[in-house]
Amino acid sequence: MRKIAMLTSGGDAPGMNACIRAIVLTSLRYGIEVFGYRHGYNGLLEQEYLGLRAKSVANIIQRGGTILHSARCLTFKSDDSAKIAAKNLDALGIEALLVIGGDGSFRGAKHLSNHWSGQVIGLPGTIDNDIYGTDATIGYYTAIETALESIDKVRDTADAFERIFLIEVMGRHAGFIGLNAAIASAADQVMVPELSRSCEDELENIINHIEAVKKRRGNASYIVVITENLWPDGVTKLAEVLTQKTKVECRPVILGHVQRGGSPVSQDRVLATKLGAFAVESALKGESGVMVSEVNQQLKCQPLELSWQQQKELDPYLVKIQQDLFDFIKRP
Ligand code: ADP
């Protein structure tokens, strides 16, 4: 193999730069020339790329974001786009394309492989951790850490004012960040899609719990961690309803995009480095149409389709702990 290319696509995640670095250095070690397409799949369509050397990736491991920039590219779903991308890759003599992104980006990679004879390999990079077949995704650990720091700070003011705070975290349609940040911050309640009930049940549940907490601890702060997109009218509306029903002031805090940024924590840098190196070595072995992953410290390749056909589950023991702690306070 003489030439490899990569791109970062979809939502950016801390650790993508560490992954780019690992791909570049591993490729160079094997004597492979390496290129980076800019702005996700847009770069493939525009033939916008950079030749990458060891110097290009010096001093980036600690930086959030991605030096290649990321983007969404809605037109990439068409066959014509995939054909243009294939032509551009062939014109540059690329034999393998590595795609760092989420399951949307992997669908794009699969789509490309229907029109291109080169190898495609996906690397799971998303803060949401919602990709089946890998213990964690690049960026996930940093996102929990960022959410946690914010929740700890909100708790200080919640305690001072004896208020209820609803803290909305990212996760798209998965509760990995929510559940883990809730456990780590000792939140009183967590609302994540995997455990969600009807709005009426959910409301009744929280209100009863707030009452029980008041009885046990007196007028104390109360923290709810909730995943984005969960409450139909949004967390601001939910906060209004709770204020009305409990007569305790309830404030929403939407953490938003701060969770995507920041310097990656060590677990993300290490995971990104492992997966980056492994992706290049897998390409050398002829793998294609696969995602590289780590499960129980074993590096693996699995078909790209599994990442969207199968659903990754929350850790059931963590769910049980959260539930047990939640129920405990309600005991007389
Ligand atoms: P993520 O990779 O973080 O899940 P998106 O779902 O936004 O992010 O997908 C990123 C990009 O991947 C899209 O903007 C598009 O270019 C490409 N993509 C997503 N789904 C498909 C698809 N079904 N066919 C082709 N390309 C796709």
Short mmCIF file of C-alpha atoms and ligand atoms in Angstrom, two decimals:
data_model
loop_
_atom_site.label_atom_id
_atom_site.label_comp_id
_atom_site.label_asym_id
_atom_site.label_seq_id
_atom_site.Cartn_x
_atom_site.Cartn_y
_atom_site.Cartn_z
CA MET A 1 0.00 0.00 0.00
CA ARG A 2 1.40 3.40 -0.98
CA LYS A 3 -1.26 6.01 -0.19
CA ILE A 4 -3.87 6.35 2.56
CA ALA A 5 -6.33 9.22 3.14
CA MET A 6 -8.54 10.16 6.06
CA LEU A 7 -11.30 12.59 6.94
CA THR A 8 -13.26 13.65 10.02
CA SER A 9 -17.02 13.90 9.54
CA GLY A 10 -20.21 14.76 11.44
CA GLY A 11 -20.07 16.12 14.98
CA ASP A 12 -16.50 16.77 16.12
CA ALA A 13 -15.21 15.09 19.26
CA PRO A 14 -12.20 15.65 21.52
CA GLY A 15 -9.55 13.10 20.60
CA MET A 16 -10.03 13.32 16.84
CA ASN A 17 -6.67 15.10 16.59
CA ALA A 18 -4.98 12.36 18.61
CA CYS A 19 -6.47 9.88 16.13
CA ILE A 20 -5.27 11.85 13.09
CA ARG A 21 -1.79 11.95 14.64
CA ALA A 22 -1.75 8.19 15.21
CA ILE A 23 -2.88 7.50 11.64
CA VAL A 24 -0.22 9.79 10.20
CA LEU A 25 2.65 8.46 12.32
CA THR A 26 1.68 4.81 11.83
CA SER A 27 1.33 5.27 8.07
CA LEU A 28 4.72 6.95 7.83
CA ARG A 29 6.28 4.19 9.90
CA TYR A 30 5.08 1.71 7.23
CA GLY A 31 6.34 3.96 4.43
CA ILE A 32 2.82 4.96 3.32
CA GLU A 33 2.06 8.48 2.11
CA VAL A 34 -0.87 9.97 4.00
CA PHE A 35 -3.42 12.64 3.09
CA GLY A 36 -6.16 14.43 5.00
CA TYR A 37 -9.35 15.55 3.28
CA ARG A 38 -10.80 18.71 4.79
CA HIS A 39 -14.40 19.41 5.87
CA GLY A 40 -15.68 15.83 5.92
CA TYR A 41 -17.14 14.43 2.72
CA ASN A 42 -17.19 17.94 1.22
CA GLY A 43 -13.42 17.69 0.89
CA LEU A 44 -13.77 14.49 -1.15
CA LEU A 45 -16.19 16.18 -3.53
CA GLU A 46 -14.04 19.31 -3.88
CA GLN A 47 -10.73 17.40 -3.94
CA GLU A 48 -9.62 19.56 -1.00
CA TYR A 49 -6.83 17.72 0.77
CA LEU A 50 -3.53 18.17 2.57
CA GLY A 51 -0.42 16.01 2.46
CA LEU A 52 0.35 15.14 6.08
CA ARG A 53 3.81 14.67 7.60
CA ALA A 54 5.05 14.10 11.11
CA LYS A 55 5.45 17.86 11.48
CA SER A 56 1.78 18.41 10.54
CA VAL A 57 0.66 16.46 13.60
CA ALA A 58 3.21 17.71 16.14
CA ASN A 59 1.67 19.35 19.19
CA ILE A 60 -1.97 18.49 18.34
CA ILE A 61 -2.68 15.56 20.66
CA GLN A 62 -3.91 17.88 23.40
CA ARG A 63 -6.15 19.97 21.15
CA GLY A 64 -9.94 19.54 20.89
CA GLY A 65 -11.72 19.82 17.53
CA THR A 66 -10.04 18.49 14.40
CA ILE A 67 -7.25 20.04 12.34
CA LEU A 68 -8.96 18.66 9.22
CA HIS A 69 -12.23 20.39 10.17
CA SER A 70 -15.48 18.48 10.17
CA ALA A 71 -18.74 19.10 8.38
CA ARG A 72 -22.01 17.63 7.34
CA CYS A 73 -22.46 17.08 3.63
CA LEU A 74 -26.08 16.45 2.78
CA THR A 75 -25.46 15.87 -0.92
CA PHE A 76 -23.19 12.92 -0.18
CA LYS A 77 -26.20 10.60 -0.02
CA SER A 78 -26.59 10.71 -3.80
CA ASP A 79 -24.94 8.18 -6.10
CA ASP A 80 -23.48 10.98 -8.22
CA SER A 81 -21.62 12.39 -5.21
CA ALA A 82 -20.16 9.00 -4.32
CA LYS A 83 -19.01 8.59 -7.93
CA ILE A 84 -17.29 12.01 -7.88
CA ALA A 85 -15.61 11.10 -4.59
CA ALA A 86 -14.44 7.78 -6.06
CA LYS A 87 -13.01 9.55 -9.09
CA ASN A 88 -11.15 12.06 -6.92
CA LEU A 89 -9.73 9.34 -4.68
CA ASP A 90 -8.52 7.39 -7.72
CA ALA A 91 -7.02 10.53 -9.26
CA LEU A 92 -4.89 10.93 -6.14
CA GLY A 93 -4.03 7.22 -6.10
CA ILE A 94 -5.59 6.58 -2.68
CA GLU A 95 -5.94 2.90 -1.80
CA ALA A 96 -7.66 3.19 1.60
CA LEU A 97 -9.88 5.87 3.13
CA LEU A 98 -10.21 6.11 6.92
CA VAL A 99 -13.34 7.90 8.19
CA ILE A 100 -13.41 9.22 11.75
CA GLY A 101 -16.99 9.98 12.80
CA GLY A 102 -20.30 8.63 14.03
CA ASP A 103 -22.73 6.16 12.50
CA GLY A 104 -23.94 8.78 9.97
CA SER A 105 -20.39 9.10 8.69
CA PHE A 106 -20.14 5.29 8.53
CA ARG A 107 -23.27 5.18 6.37
CA GLY A 108 -21.46 7.62 4.11
CA ALA A 109 -18.40 5.36 4.04
CA LYS A 110 -20.55 2.35 3.15
CA HIS A 111 -22.29 4.35 0.44
CA LEU A 112 -18.90 5.35 -1.00
CA SER A 113 -17.75 1.73 -0.99
CA ASN A 114 -20.65 0.86 -3.31
CA HIS A 115 -19.03 3.08 -5.92
CA TRP A 116 -15.31 2.86 -5.14
CA SER A 117 -13.02 -0.16 -5.24
CA GLY A 118 -10.61 1.15 -2.55
CA GLN A 119 -10.77 0.06 1.09
CA VAL A 120 -12.90 2.02 3.59
CA ILE A 121 -12.43 1.81 7.34
CA GLY A 122 -14.43 3.67 10.03
CA LEU A 123 -13.10 4.87 13.38
CA PRO A 124 -15.76 5.64 16.03
CA GLY A 125 -15.46 9.31 16.94
CA THR A 126 -18.44 10.88 18.70
CA ILE A 127 -19.05 12.21 22.20
CA ASP A 128 -22.38 10.34 22.36
CA ASN A 129 -20.87 6.83 22.62
CA ASP A 130 -23.92 5.55 20.73
CA ILE A 131 -22.04 3.16 18.45
CA TYR A 132 -22.62 -0.54 18.81
CA GLY A 133 -19.59 -2.82 19.00
CA THR A 134 -17.07 -0.68 20.85
CA ASP A 135 -16.77 -0.12 24.58
CA ALA A 136 -16.26 3.59 24.05
CA THR A 137 -16.03 6.10 21.25
CA ILE A 138 -13.36 8.78 20.85
CA GLY A 139 -14.51 11.90 22.71
CA TYR A 140 -16.95 10.24 25.07
CA TYR A 141 -14.81 10.32 28.22
CA THR A 142 -13.98 13.99 27.76
CA ALA A 143 -17.66 14.84 27.28
CA ILE A 144 -18.58 13.13 30.58
CA GLU A 145 -15.79 15.04 32.31
CA THR A 146 -16.98 18.36 30.88
CA ALA A 147 -20.59 17.70 31.87
CA LEU A 148 -19.46 16.62 35.32
CA GLU A 149 -17.43 19.78 35.96
CA SER A 150 -20.47 21.88 35.03
CA ILE A 151 -22.86 19.85 37.18
CA ASP A 152 -20.54 20.19 40.19
CA LYS A 153 -20.57 23.96 39.72
CA VAL A 154 -24.34 24.12 39.33
CA ARG A 155 -24.69 22.09 42.51
CA ASP A 156 -22.84 24.79 44.47
CA THR A 157 -25.39 27.39 43.53
CA ALA A 158 -28.28 24.92 43.78
CA ASP A 159 -27.24 24.20 47.37
CA ALA A 160 -26.88 27.87 48.22
CA PHE A 161 -30.38 28.67 46.97
CA GLU A 162 -32.10 25.34 47.69
CA ARG A 163 -33.31 25.12 44.15
CA ILE A 164 -34.06 22.40 41.65
CA PHE A 165 -31.81 22.39 38.61
CA LEU A 166 -32.48 20.52 35.39
CA ILE A 167 -29.22 20.00 33.54
CA GLU A 168 -29.51 19.05 29.90
CA VAL A 169 -26.59 17.07 28.52
CA MET A 170 -25.86 15.89 24.99
CA GLY A 171 -26.32 12.34 23.77
CA ARG A 172 -28.49 12.75 20.70
CA HIS A 173 -30.78 9.78 21.37
CA ALA A 174 -28.63 7.89 23.86
CA GLY A 175 -28.15 8.20 27.60
CA PHE A 176 -24.47 7.31 28.01
CA ILE A 177 -23.27 10.81 28.89
CA GLY A 178 -26.41 11.42 31.00
CA LEU A 179 -26.24 8.26 33.09
CA ASN A 180 -22.49 8.42 33.70
CA ALA A 181 -22.47 12.14 34.49
CA ALA A 182 -25.44 11.61 36.84
CA ILE A 183 -23.71 8.79 38.72
CA ALA A 184 -20.43 10.68 38.94
CA SER A 185 -22.09 13.88 40.15
CA ALA A 186 -24.49 12.14 42.57
CA ALA A 187 -27.43 13.70 40.77
CA ASP A 188 -30.78 13.02 42.42
CA GLN A 189 -32.49 11.98 39.22
CA VAL A 190 -31.55 11.03 35.69
CA MET A 191 -33.77 11.08 32.62
CA VAL A 192 -32.37 9.27 29.59
CA PRO A 193 -34.11 7.87 26.50
CA GLU A 194 -33.39 4.22 27.33
CA LEU A 195 -35.27 4.51 30.64
CA SER A 196 -37.94 6.97 29.62
CA ARG A 197 -41.61 6.58 30.44
CA SER A 198 -44.66 8.60 29.47
CA CYS A 199 -44.44 12.30 30.32
CA GLU A 200 -47.20 11.96 32.96
CA ASP A 201 -45.42 9.07 34.69
CA GLU A 202 -42.11 10.85 34.49
CA LEU A 203 -43.55 14.02 36.04
CA GLU A 204 -45.32 12.17 38.82
CA ASN A 205 -42.18 10.23 39.54
CA ILE A 206 -40.00 13.35 39.88
CA ILE A 207 -42.52 15.27 41.94
CA ASN A 208 -42.94 12.36 44.40
CA HIS A 209 -39.20 12.03 44.62
CA ILE A 210 -38.68 15.74 45.28
CA GLU A 211 -41.26 15.50 48.08
CA ALA A 212 -39.47 12.49 49.57
CA VAL A 213 -36.11 14.27 49.37
CA LYS A 214 -37.59 17.35 51.06
CA LYS A 215 -38.89 15.19 53.91
CA ARG A 216 -35.58 13.45 54.40
CA ARG A 217 -33.12 16.27 53.80
CA GLY A 218 -35.23 19.36 54.35
CA ASN A 219 -35.30 22.09 51.73
CA ALA A 220 -32.26 21.01 49.82
CA SER A 221 -30.96 21.32 46.29
CA TYR A 222 -32.16 18.78 43.78
CA ILE A 223 -30.31 17.97 40.57
CA VAL A 224 -31.85 16.27 37.54
CA VAL A 225 -29.62 15.26 34.63
CA ILE A 226 -31.62 14.95 31.43
CA THR A 227 -30.60 13.99 27.89
CA GLU A 228 -31.29 16.43 25.06
CA ASN A 229 -34.35 15.79 22.85
CA LEU A 230 -36.08 13.88 25.64
CA TRP A 231 -38.74 16.21 26.98
CA PRO A 232 -41.16 17.01 24.14
CA ASP A 233 -41.44 20.76 24.91
CA GLY A 234 -37.83 21.15 26.02
CA VAL A 235 -36.25 21.44 29.48
CA THR A 236 -37.23 25.11 29.92
CA LYS A 237 -40.88 24.08 29.76
CA LEU A 238 -40.28 21.15 32.09
CA ALA A 239 -38.63 23.52 34.59
CA GLU A 240 -41.70 25.79 34.49
CA VAL A 241 -44.03 22.85 35.14
CA LEU A 242 -41.91 21.62 38.04
CA THR A 243 -41.74 25.09 39.61
CA GLN A 244 -45.52 25.28 39.43
CA LYS A 245 -46.14 21.82 40.84
CA THR A 246 -43.50 21.70 43.59
CA LYS A 247 -43.47 25.42 44.57
CA VAL A 248 -39.69 25.17 44.54
CA GLU A 249 -37.85 27.31 42.01
CA CYS A 250 -36.60 25.10 39.20
CA ARG A 251 -34.01 26.32 36.69
CA PRO A 252 -32.92 24.74 33.42
CA VAL A 253 -29.24 24.65 32.43
CA ILE A 254 -28.50 23.58 28.86
CA LEU A 255 -24.85 22.60 28.63
CA GLY A 256 -24.91 22.44 24.83
CA HIS A 257 -21.80 22.63 22.70
CA VAL A 258 -19.29 23.14 25.51
CA GLN A 259 -19.50 19.35 25.78
CA ARG A 260 -17.93 18.92 22.35
CA GLY A 261 -14.91 21.07 23.05
CA GLY A 262 -11.88 21.08 25.28
CA SER A 263 -8.66 19.20 25.57
CA PRO A 264 -9.25 15.43 25.43
CA VAL A 265 -8.79 13.49 28.67
CA SER A 266 -6.18 10.73 28.72
CA GLN A 267 -8.65 7.88 28.02
CA ASP A 268 -9.75 9.56 24.79
CA ARG A 269 -6.18 10.24 23.69
CA VAL A 270 -5.15 6.65 24.39
CA LEU A 271 -8.22 5.14 22.70
CA ALA A 272 -7.77 7.44 19.69
CA THR A 273 -4.11 6.48 19.40
CA LYS A 274 -4.86 2.76 19.60
CA LEU A 275 -7.69 2.89 17.08
CA GLY A 276 -5.73 5.13 14.70
CA ALA A 277 -2.72 2.80 14.64
CA PHE A 278 -4.94 -0.27 14.41
CA ALA A 279 -6.94 1.18 11.51
CA VAL A 280 -3.76 1.62 9.45
CA GLU A 281 -2.58 -1.90 10.28
CA SER A 282 -6.03 -3.26 9.41
CA ALA A 283 -5.87 -1.45 6.06
CA LEU A 284 -2.50 -3.07 5.42
CA LYS A 285 -4.08 -6.46 6.09
CA GLY A 286 -6.70 -5.75 3.44
CA GLU A 287 -9.70 -5.03 5.73
CA SER A 288 -12.51 -3.00 4.18
CA GLY A 289 -16.11 -2.08 4.96
CA VAL A 290 -15.35 -2.33 8.67
CA MET A 291 -15.21 -0.21 11.79
CA VAL A 292 -12.26 -0.63 14.15
CA SER A 293 -13.19 -0.91 17.81
CA GLU A 294 -12.03 -1.91 21.24
CA VAL A 295 -13.95 -4.42 23.38
CA ASN A 296 -12.45 -5.62 26.67
CA GLN A 297 -9.02 -4.41 25.58
CA GLN A 298 -9.23 -6.40 22.34
CA LEU A 299 -8.96 -4.44 19.13
CA LYS A 300 -11.41 -5.64 16.50
CA CYS A 301 -12.88 -5.01 13.08
CA GLN A 302 -16.64 -5.34 12.63
CA PRO A 303 -18.85 -4.70 9.60
CA LEU A 304 -19.74 -1.00 9.32
CA GLU A 305 -23.47 -1.81 9.12
CA LEU A 306 -23.55 -3.17 12.67
CA SER A 307 -22.88 0.33 13.97
CA TRP A 308 -26.35 1.45 12.91
CA GLN A 309 -28.23 -1.85 12.72
CA GLN A 310 -27.61 -2.80 16.35
CA GLN A 311 -28.29 -0.70 19.39
CA LYS A 312 -25.72 -0.30 22.12
CA GLU A 313 -27.12 -0.73 25.61
CA LEU A 314 -26.44 1.19 28.78
CA ASP A 315 -24.48 -0.68 31.43
CA PRO A 316 -27.33 -2.52 33.25
CA TYR A 317 -25.50 -2.55 36.57
CA LEU A 318 -25.04 1.21 36.44
CA VAL A 319 -28.75 1.58 35.71
CA LYS A 320 -29.55 -0.61 38.72
CA ILE A 321 -27.30 1.43 41.01
CA GLN A 322 -28.92 4.67 39.91
CA GLN A 323 -32.37 3.16 40.44
CA ASP A 324 -31.45 1.75 43.88
CA LEU A 325 -30.06 5.07 45.06
CA PHE A 326 -33.11 6.85 43.73
CA ASP A 327 -35.50 4.48 45.54
CA PHE A 328 -33.50 4.51 48.77
CA ILE A 329 -34.39 8.12 49.60
CA LYS A 330 -38.11 7.33 49.30
CA ARG A 331 -38.00 4.78 52.11
CA PRO A 332 -39.66 5.91 55.32
P1 ADP B 1 -22.26 11.46 12.63
O1 ADP B 1 -21.21 10.86 11.77
O2 ADP B 1 -21.69 12.24 13.78
O3 ADP B 1 -23.34 10.46 13.00
P2 ADP B 1 -24.13 12.71 10.72
O4 ADP B 1 -25.25 11.78 11.00
O5 ADP B 1 -24.44 14.16 10.64
O6 ADP B 1 -22.95 12.63 11.79
O7 ADP B 1 -23.45 12.27 9.34
C1 ADP B 1 -22.29 12.91 8.88
C2 ADP B 1 -22.28 12.92 7.38
O8 ADP B 1 -22.21 11.57 6.89
C3 ADP B 1 -23.49 13.52 6.70
O9 ADP B 1 -23.46 14.91 6.65
C4 ADP B 1 -23.34 12.92 5.30
O10 ADP B 1 -22.33 13.60 4.58
C5 ADP B 1 -22.84 11.51 5.62
N1 ADP B 1 -23.98 10.56 5.65
C6 ADP B 1 -24.84 10.33 6.66
N2 ADP B 1 -25.77 9.40 6.31
C7 ADP B 1 -25.49 9.05 5.05
C8 ADP B 1 -26.09 8.14 4.10
N3 ADP B 1 -27.17 7.41 4.40
N4 ADP B 1 -25.52 8.06 2.86
C9 ADP B 1 -24.43 8.78 2.55
N5 ADP B 1 -23.83 9.66 3.39
C10 ADP B 1 -24.35 9.80 4.61
#
